[in-house]
GROMACS .gro file of C-alpha atoms in nm:
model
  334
    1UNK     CA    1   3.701   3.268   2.102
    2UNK     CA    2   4.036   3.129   2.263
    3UNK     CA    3   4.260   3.079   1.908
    4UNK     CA    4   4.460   2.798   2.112
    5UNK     CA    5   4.106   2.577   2.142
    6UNK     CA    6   4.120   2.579   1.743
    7UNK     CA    7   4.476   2.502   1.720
    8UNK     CA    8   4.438   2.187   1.989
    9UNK     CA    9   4.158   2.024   1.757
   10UNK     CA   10   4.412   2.099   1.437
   11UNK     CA   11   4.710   1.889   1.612
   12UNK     CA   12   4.492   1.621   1.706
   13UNK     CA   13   4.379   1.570   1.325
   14UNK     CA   14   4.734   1.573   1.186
   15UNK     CA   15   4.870   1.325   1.453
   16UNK     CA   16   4.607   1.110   1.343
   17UNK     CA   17   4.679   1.133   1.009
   18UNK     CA   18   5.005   1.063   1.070
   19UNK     CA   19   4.913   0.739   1.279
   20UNK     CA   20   4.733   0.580   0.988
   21UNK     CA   21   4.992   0.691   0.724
   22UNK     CA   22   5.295   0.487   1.001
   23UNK     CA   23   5.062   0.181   0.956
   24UNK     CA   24   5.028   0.193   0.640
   25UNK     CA   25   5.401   0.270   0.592
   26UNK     CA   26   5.462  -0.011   0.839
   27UNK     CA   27   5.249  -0.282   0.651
   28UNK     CA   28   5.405  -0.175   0.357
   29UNK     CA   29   5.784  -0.240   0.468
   30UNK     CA   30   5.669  -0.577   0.624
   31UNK     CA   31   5.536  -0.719   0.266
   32UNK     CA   32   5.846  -0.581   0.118
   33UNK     CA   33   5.665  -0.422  -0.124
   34UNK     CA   34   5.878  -0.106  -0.199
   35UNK     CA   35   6.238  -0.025  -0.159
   36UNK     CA   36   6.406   0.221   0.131
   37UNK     CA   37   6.456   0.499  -0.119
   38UNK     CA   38   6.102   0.572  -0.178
   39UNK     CA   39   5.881   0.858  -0.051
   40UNK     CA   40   5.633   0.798   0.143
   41UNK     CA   41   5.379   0.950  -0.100
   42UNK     CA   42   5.535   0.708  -0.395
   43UNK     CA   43   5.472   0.430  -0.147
   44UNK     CA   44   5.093   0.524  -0.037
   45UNK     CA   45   5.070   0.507  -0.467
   46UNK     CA   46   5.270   0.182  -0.501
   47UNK     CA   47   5.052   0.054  -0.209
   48UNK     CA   48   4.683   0.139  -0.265
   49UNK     CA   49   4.481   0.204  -0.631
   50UNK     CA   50   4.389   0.620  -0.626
   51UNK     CA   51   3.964   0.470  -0.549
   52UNK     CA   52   4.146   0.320  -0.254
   53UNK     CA   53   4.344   0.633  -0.104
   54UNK     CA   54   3.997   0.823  -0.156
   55UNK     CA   55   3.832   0.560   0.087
   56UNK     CA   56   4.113   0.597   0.301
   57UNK     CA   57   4.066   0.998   0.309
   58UNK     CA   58   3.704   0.978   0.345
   59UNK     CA   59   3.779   0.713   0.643
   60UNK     CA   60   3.992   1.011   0.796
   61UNK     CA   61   3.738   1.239   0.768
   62UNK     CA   62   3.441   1.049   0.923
   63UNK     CA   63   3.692   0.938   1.229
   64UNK     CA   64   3.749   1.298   1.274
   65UNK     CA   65   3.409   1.434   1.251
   66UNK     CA   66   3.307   1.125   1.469
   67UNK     CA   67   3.564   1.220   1.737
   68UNK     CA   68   3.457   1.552   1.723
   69UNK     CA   69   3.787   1.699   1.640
   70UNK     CA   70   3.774   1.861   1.359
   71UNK     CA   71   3.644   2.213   1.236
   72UNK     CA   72   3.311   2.079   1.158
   73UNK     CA   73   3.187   2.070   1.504
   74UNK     CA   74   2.840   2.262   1.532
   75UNK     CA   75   2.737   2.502   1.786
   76UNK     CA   76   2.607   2.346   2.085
   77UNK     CA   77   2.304   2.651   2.028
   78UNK     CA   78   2.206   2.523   1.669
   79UNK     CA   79   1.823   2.457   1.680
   80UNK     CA   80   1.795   2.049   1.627
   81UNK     CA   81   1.529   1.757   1.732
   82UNK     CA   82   1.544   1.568   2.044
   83UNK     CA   83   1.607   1.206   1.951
   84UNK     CA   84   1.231   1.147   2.061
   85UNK     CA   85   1.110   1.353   1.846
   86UNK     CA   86   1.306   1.310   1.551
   87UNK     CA   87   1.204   0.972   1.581
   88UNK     CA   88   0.832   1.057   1.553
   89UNK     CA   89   0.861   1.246   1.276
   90UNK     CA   90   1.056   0.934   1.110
   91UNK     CA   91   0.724   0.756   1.164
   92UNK     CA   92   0.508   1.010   1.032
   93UNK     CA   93   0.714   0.982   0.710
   94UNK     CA   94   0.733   0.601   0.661
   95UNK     CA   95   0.331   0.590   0.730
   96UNK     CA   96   0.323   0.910   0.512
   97UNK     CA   97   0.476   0.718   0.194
   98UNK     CA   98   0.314   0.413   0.255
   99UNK     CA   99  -0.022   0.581   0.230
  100UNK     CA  100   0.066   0.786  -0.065
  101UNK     CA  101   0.129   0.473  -0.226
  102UNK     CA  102  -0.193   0.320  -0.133
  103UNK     CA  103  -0.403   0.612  -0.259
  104UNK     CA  104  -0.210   0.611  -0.598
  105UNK     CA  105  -0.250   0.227  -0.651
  106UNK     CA  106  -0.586   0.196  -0.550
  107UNK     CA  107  -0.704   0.544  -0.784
  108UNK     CA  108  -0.781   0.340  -1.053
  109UNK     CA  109  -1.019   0.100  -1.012
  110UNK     CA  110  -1.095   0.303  -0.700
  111UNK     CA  111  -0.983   0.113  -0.414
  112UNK     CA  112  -0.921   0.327  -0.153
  113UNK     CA  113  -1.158   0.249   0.117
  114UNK     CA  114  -1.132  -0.105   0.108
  115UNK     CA  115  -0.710  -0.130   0.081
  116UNK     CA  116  -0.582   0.185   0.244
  117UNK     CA  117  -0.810   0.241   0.626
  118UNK     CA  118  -0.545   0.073   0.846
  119UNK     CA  119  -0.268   0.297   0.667
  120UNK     CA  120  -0.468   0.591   0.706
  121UNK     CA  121  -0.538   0.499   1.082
  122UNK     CA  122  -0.186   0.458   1.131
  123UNK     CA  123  -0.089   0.756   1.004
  124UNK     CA  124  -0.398   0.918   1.199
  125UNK     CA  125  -0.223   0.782   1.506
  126UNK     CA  126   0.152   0.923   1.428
  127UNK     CA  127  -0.015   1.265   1.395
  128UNK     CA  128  -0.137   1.234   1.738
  129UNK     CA  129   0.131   1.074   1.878
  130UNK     CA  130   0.331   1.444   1.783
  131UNK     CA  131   0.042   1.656   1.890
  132UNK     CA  132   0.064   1.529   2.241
  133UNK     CA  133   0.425   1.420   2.288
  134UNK     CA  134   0.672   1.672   2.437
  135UNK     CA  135   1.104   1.646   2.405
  136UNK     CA  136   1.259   1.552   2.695
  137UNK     CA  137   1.517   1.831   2.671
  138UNK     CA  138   1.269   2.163   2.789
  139UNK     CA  139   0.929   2.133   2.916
  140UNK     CA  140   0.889   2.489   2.685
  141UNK     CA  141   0.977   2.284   2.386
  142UNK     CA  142   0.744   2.033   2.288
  143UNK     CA  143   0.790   1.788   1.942
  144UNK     CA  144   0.454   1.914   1.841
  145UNK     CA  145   0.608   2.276   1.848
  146UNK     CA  146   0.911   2.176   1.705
  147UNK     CA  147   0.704   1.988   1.429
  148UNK     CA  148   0.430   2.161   1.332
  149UNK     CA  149   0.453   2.538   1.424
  150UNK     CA  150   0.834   2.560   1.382
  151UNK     CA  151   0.838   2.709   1.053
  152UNK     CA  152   0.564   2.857   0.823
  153UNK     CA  153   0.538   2.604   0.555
  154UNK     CA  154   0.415   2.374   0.793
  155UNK     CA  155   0.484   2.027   0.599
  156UNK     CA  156   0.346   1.792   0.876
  157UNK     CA  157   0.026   1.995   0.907
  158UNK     CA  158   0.031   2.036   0.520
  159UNK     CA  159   0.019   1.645   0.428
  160UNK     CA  160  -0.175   1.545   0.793
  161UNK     CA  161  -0.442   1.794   0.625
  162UNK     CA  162  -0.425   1.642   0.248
  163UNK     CA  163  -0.499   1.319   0.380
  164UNK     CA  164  -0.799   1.385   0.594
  165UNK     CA  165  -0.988   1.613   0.303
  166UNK     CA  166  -0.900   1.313   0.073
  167UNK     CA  167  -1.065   1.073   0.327
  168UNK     CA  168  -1.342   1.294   0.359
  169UNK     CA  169  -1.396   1.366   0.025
  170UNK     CA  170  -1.383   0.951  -0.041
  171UNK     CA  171  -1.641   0.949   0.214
  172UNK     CA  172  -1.483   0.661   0.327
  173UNK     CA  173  -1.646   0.680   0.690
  174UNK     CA  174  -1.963   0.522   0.492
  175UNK     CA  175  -1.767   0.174   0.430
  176UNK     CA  176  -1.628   0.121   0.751
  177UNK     CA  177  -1.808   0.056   1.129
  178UNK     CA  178  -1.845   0.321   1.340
  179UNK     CA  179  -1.466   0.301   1.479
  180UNK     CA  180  -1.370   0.229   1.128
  181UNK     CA  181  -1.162  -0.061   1.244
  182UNK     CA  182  -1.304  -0.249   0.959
  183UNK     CA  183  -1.545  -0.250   0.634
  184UNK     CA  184  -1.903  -0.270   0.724
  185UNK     CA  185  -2.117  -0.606   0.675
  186UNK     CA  186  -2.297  -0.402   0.432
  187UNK     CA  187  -1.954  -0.317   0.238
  188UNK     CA  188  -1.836  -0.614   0.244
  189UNK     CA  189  -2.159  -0.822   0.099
  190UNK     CA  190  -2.187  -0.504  -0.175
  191UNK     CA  191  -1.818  -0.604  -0.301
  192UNK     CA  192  -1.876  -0.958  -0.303
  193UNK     CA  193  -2.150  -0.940  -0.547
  194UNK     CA  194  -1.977  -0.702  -0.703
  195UNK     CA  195  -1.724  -0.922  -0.774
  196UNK     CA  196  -1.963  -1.236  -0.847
  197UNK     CA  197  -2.109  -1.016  -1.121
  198UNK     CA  198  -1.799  -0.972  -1.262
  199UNK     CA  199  -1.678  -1.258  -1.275
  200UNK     CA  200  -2.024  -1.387  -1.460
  201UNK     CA  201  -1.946  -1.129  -1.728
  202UNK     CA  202  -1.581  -1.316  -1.752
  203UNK     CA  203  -1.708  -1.641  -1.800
  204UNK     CA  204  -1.979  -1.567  -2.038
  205UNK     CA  205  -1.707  -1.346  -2.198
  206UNK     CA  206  -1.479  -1.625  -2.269
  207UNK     CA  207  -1.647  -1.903  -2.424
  208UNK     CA  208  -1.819  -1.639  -2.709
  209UNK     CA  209  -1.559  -1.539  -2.902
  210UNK     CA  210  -1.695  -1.560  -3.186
  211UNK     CA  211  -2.009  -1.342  -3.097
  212UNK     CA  212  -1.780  -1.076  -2.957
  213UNK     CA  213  -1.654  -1.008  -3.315
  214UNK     CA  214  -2.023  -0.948  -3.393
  215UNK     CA  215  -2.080  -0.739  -3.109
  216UNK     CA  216  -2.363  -0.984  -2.986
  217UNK     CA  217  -2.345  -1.007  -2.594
  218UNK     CA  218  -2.675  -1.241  -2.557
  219UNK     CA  219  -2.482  -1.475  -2.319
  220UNK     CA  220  -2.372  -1.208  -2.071
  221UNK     CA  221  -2.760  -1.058  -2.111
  222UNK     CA  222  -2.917  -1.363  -2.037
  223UNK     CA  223  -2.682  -1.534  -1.808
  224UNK     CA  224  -2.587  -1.262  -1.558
  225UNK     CA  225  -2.956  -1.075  -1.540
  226UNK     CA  226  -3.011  -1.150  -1.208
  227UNK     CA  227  -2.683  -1.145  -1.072
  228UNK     CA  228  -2.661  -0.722  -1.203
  229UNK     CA  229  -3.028  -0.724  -1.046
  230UNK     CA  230  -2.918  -0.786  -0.684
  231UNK     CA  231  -2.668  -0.575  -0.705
  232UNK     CA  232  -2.855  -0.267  -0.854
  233UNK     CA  233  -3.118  -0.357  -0.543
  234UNK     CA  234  -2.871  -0.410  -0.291
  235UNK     CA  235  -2.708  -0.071  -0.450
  236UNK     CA  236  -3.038   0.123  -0.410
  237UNK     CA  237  -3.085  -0.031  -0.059
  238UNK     CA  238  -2.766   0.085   0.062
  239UNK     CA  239  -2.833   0.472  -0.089
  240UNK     CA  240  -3.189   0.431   0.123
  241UNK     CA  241  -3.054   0.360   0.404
  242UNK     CA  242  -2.720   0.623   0.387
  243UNK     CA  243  -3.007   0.880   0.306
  244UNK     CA  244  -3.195   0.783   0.591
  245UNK     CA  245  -2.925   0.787   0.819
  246UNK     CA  246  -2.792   1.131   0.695
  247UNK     CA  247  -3.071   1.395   0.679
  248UNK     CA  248  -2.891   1.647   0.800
  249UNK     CA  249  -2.683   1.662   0.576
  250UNK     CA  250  -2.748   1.697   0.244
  251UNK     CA  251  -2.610   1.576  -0.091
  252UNK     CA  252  -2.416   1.254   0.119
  253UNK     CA  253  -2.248   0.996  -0.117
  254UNK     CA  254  -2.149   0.618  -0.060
  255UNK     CA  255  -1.807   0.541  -0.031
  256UNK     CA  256  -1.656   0.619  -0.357
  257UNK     CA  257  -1.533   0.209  -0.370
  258UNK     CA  258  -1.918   0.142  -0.403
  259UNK     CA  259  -2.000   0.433  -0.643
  260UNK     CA  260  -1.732   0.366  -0.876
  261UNK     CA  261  -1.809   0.001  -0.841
  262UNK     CA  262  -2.195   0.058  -0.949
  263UNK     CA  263  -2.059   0.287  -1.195
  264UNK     CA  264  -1.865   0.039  -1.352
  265UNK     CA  265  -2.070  -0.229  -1.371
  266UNK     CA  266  -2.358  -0.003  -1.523
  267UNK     CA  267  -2.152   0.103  -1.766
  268UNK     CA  268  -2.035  -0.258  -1.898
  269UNK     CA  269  -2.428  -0.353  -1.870
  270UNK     CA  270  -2.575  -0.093  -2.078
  271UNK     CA  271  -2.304   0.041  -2.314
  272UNK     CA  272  -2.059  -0.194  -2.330
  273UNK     CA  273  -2.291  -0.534  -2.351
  274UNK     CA  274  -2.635  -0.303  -2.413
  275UNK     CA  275  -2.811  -0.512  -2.187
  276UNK     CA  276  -3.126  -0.371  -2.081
  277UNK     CA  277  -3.332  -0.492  -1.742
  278UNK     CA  278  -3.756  -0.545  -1.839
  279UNK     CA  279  -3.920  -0.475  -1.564
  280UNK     CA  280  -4.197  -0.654  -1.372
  281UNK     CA  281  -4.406  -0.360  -1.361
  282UNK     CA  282  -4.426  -0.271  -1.657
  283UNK     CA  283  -4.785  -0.365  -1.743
  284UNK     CA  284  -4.918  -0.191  -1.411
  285UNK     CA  285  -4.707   0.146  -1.458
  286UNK     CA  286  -4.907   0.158  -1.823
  287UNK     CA  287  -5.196   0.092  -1.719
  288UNK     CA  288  -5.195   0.343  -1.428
  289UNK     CA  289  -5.036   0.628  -1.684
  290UNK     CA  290  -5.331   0.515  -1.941
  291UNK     CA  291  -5.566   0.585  -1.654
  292UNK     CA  292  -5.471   0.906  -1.551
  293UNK     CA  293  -5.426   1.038  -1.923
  294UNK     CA  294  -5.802   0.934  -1.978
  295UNK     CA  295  -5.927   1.090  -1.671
  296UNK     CA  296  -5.998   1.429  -1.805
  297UNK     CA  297  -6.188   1.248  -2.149
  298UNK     CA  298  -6.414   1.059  -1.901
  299UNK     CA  299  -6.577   1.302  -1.683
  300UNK     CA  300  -6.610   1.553  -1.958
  301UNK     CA  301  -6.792   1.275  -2.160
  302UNK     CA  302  -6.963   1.134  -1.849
  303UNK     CA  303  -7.114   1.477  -1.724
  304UNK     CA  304  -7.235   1.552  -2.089
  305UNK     CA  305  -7.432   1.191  -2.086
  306UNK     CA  306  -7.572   1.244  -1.750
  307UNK     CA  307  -7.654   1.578  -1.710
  308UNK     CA  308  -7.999   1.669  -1.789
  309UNK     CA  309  -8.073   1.976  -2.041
  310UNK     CA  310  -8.377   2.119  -1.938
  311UNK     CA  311  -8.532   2.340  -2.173
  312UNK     CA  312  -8.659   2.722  -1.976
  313UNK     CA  313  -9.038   2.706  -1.925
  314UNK     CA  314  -9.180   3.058  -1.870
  315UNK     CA  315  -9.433   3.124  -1.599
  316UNK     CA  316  -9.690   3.396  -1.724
  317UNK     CA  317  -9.895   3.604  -1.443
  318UNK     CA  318 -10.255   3.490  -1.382
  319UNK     CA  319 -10.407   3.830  -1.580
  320UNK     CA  320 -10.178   3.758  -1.903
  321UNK     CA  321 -10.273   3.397  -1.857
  322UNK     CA  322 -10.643   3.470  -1.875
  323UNK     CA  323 -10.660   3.694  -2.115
  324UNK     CA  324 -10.445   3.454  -2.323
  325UNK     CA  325 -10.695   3.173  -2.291
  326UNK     CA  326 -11.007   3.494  -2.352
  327UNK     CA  327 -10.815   3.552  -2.699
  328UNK     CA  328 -10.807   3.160  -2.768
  329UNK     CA  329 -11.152   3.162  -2.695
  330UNK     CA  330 -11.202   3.449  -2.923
  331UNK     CA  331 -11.018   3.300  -3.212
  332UNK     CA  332 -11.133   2.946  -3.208
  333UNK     CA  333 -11.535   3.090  -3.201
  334UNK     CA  334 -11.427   3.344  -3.518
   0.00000   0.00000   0.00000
């Protein structure tokens, strides 16, 4: 390395320096705020509070960095992003956080179906936006290589890869229409009565407060019966049809928004309120199981009344038969 390239970017710096200490020394002498004796140093001190000549350094510095002048110039070979892609992976990071955020608000209730899709889209569409864009400075060097295969922690891949098992795992697909632009009609109805039955359990909630002291949820029982009954059938409707529409695979879940949403509401029903549901069927469902129990009892007792128990009747052979009726004859003249 030529030692007189170093020593031009060192003269540059201190004739710069010594350009902003002349204004300042100028300004100075035209307030007449210091005497012709001073030293310059004494007059930077008399001048500006010591917070105030550490702005001015710092000023010096970024001007010279800036200006490229100083020894902190890097290597023109040091490994760094292409504005393009630096500016994708600023996107990927902004719909990163904002999705984190989502998922965390929305784990408890679970809301992450419902509030979080267009985030996760978004961030869906930043990844691909890196896979396929390529840095304008090589056609070798492409912002997904630079991004994701660059190093072996892999952080883009890593959190691109957290998000889509925590989607999947959500089973959020099940909420949403087939290019899960939106909820589903299905969805949408589900959390609506979800949140009419709710609200039911409010308002009988509120005007009992007396009876909640006792424990003695009556209101809520009688009041809000059929509203938990359409959703429990809409509930078991939707996990027909999701079965129906998934045989392949096997062990398939709602969304977890509707799951925890059932679970929820079953849990305020019969624990919190002990609420129980009678059912219409009751009567036939006994009768049936009385029926079946007895079926064994009857046609044990019916073959033993209609069976017929015949006593045996022994045939004897024509010579024992006449010799039988010769002895009668025998005995009854005697």
């Amino acid at each position: 390395m030529d030692p007189n390239r170093s020593v031009e970017p060192r003269r540059s710096s201190l004739l710069l320096l010594r350009l902003l200490l002349v204004v300042l020394l100028w300004s100075g002498l035209a307030l007449g705020t210091f005497s012709v004796g001073s030293s310059p140093h004494r007059v930077l001190h008399d001048l500006l509070s010591e917070e105030q000549l550490l702005e001015v350094e710092d000023l010096s510095l970024a001007l010279l960095q800036g200006g490229r002048m100083g020894p902190l110039s890097l290597p023109p070979d040091l490994p760094d992003l292409d504005p393009e892609c630096r500016e994708l992976l600023l996107d990927f990071a902004n719909s990163s956080a904002e999705l984190t955020g989502c998922l965390v608000r929305g784990a408890r209730p679970v809301r992450l179906c419902q509030t979080c899709y267009p985030l996760f889209q978004q961030v869906a569409n930043k990844m691909d936006n890196i896979s396929r864009a390529v840095g304008n400075s090589s056609e070798s060097h492409s912002c997904a290589r630079s991004l994701l295969m660059a190093d072996r922690m892999q952080i883009v891949v890593i959190l691109s890869e957290f998000f889509n098992s925590t989607w999947q795992k959500a089973n959020c697909a099940n909420c949403l229409t087939n290019k899960s632009e939106e909820l589903s009609n299905s969805t949408v109805y589900f959390l609506n009565q979800f949140n009419h039955t709710l609200t039911c359990f409010e308002n009988n909630l509120q005007g009992s407060t007396h009876s909640l002291q006792l424990r003695n949820y009556s209101e809520v029982c009688k009041n809000c019966h059929e509203a938990y009954k359409t959703l429990s059938s809409l509930y078991s409707e939707m996990q027909k049809i999701n079965e129906r529409e998934s045989k392949a695979e096997f062990g398939t879940h709602l969304c977890i928004d509707v799951e925890d949403a059932m679970n929820i509401t079953r849990k305020l029903w019969s624990r919190t309120f002990n609420c129980s549901v009678p059912c219409s069927d009751t009567v036939p469902v006994i009768a049936v199981s009385v029926f079946i129990l007895f079926l064994p009892i009857v046609f044990y007792l019916s073959s033993f009344l209609h069976s017929e128990q015949k006593k045996r009747k022994l045939i004897l052979p024509k010579r024992l038969k006449s010799s039988t009726s010769f002895a009668n004859i025998q005995e009854n003249s005697n």
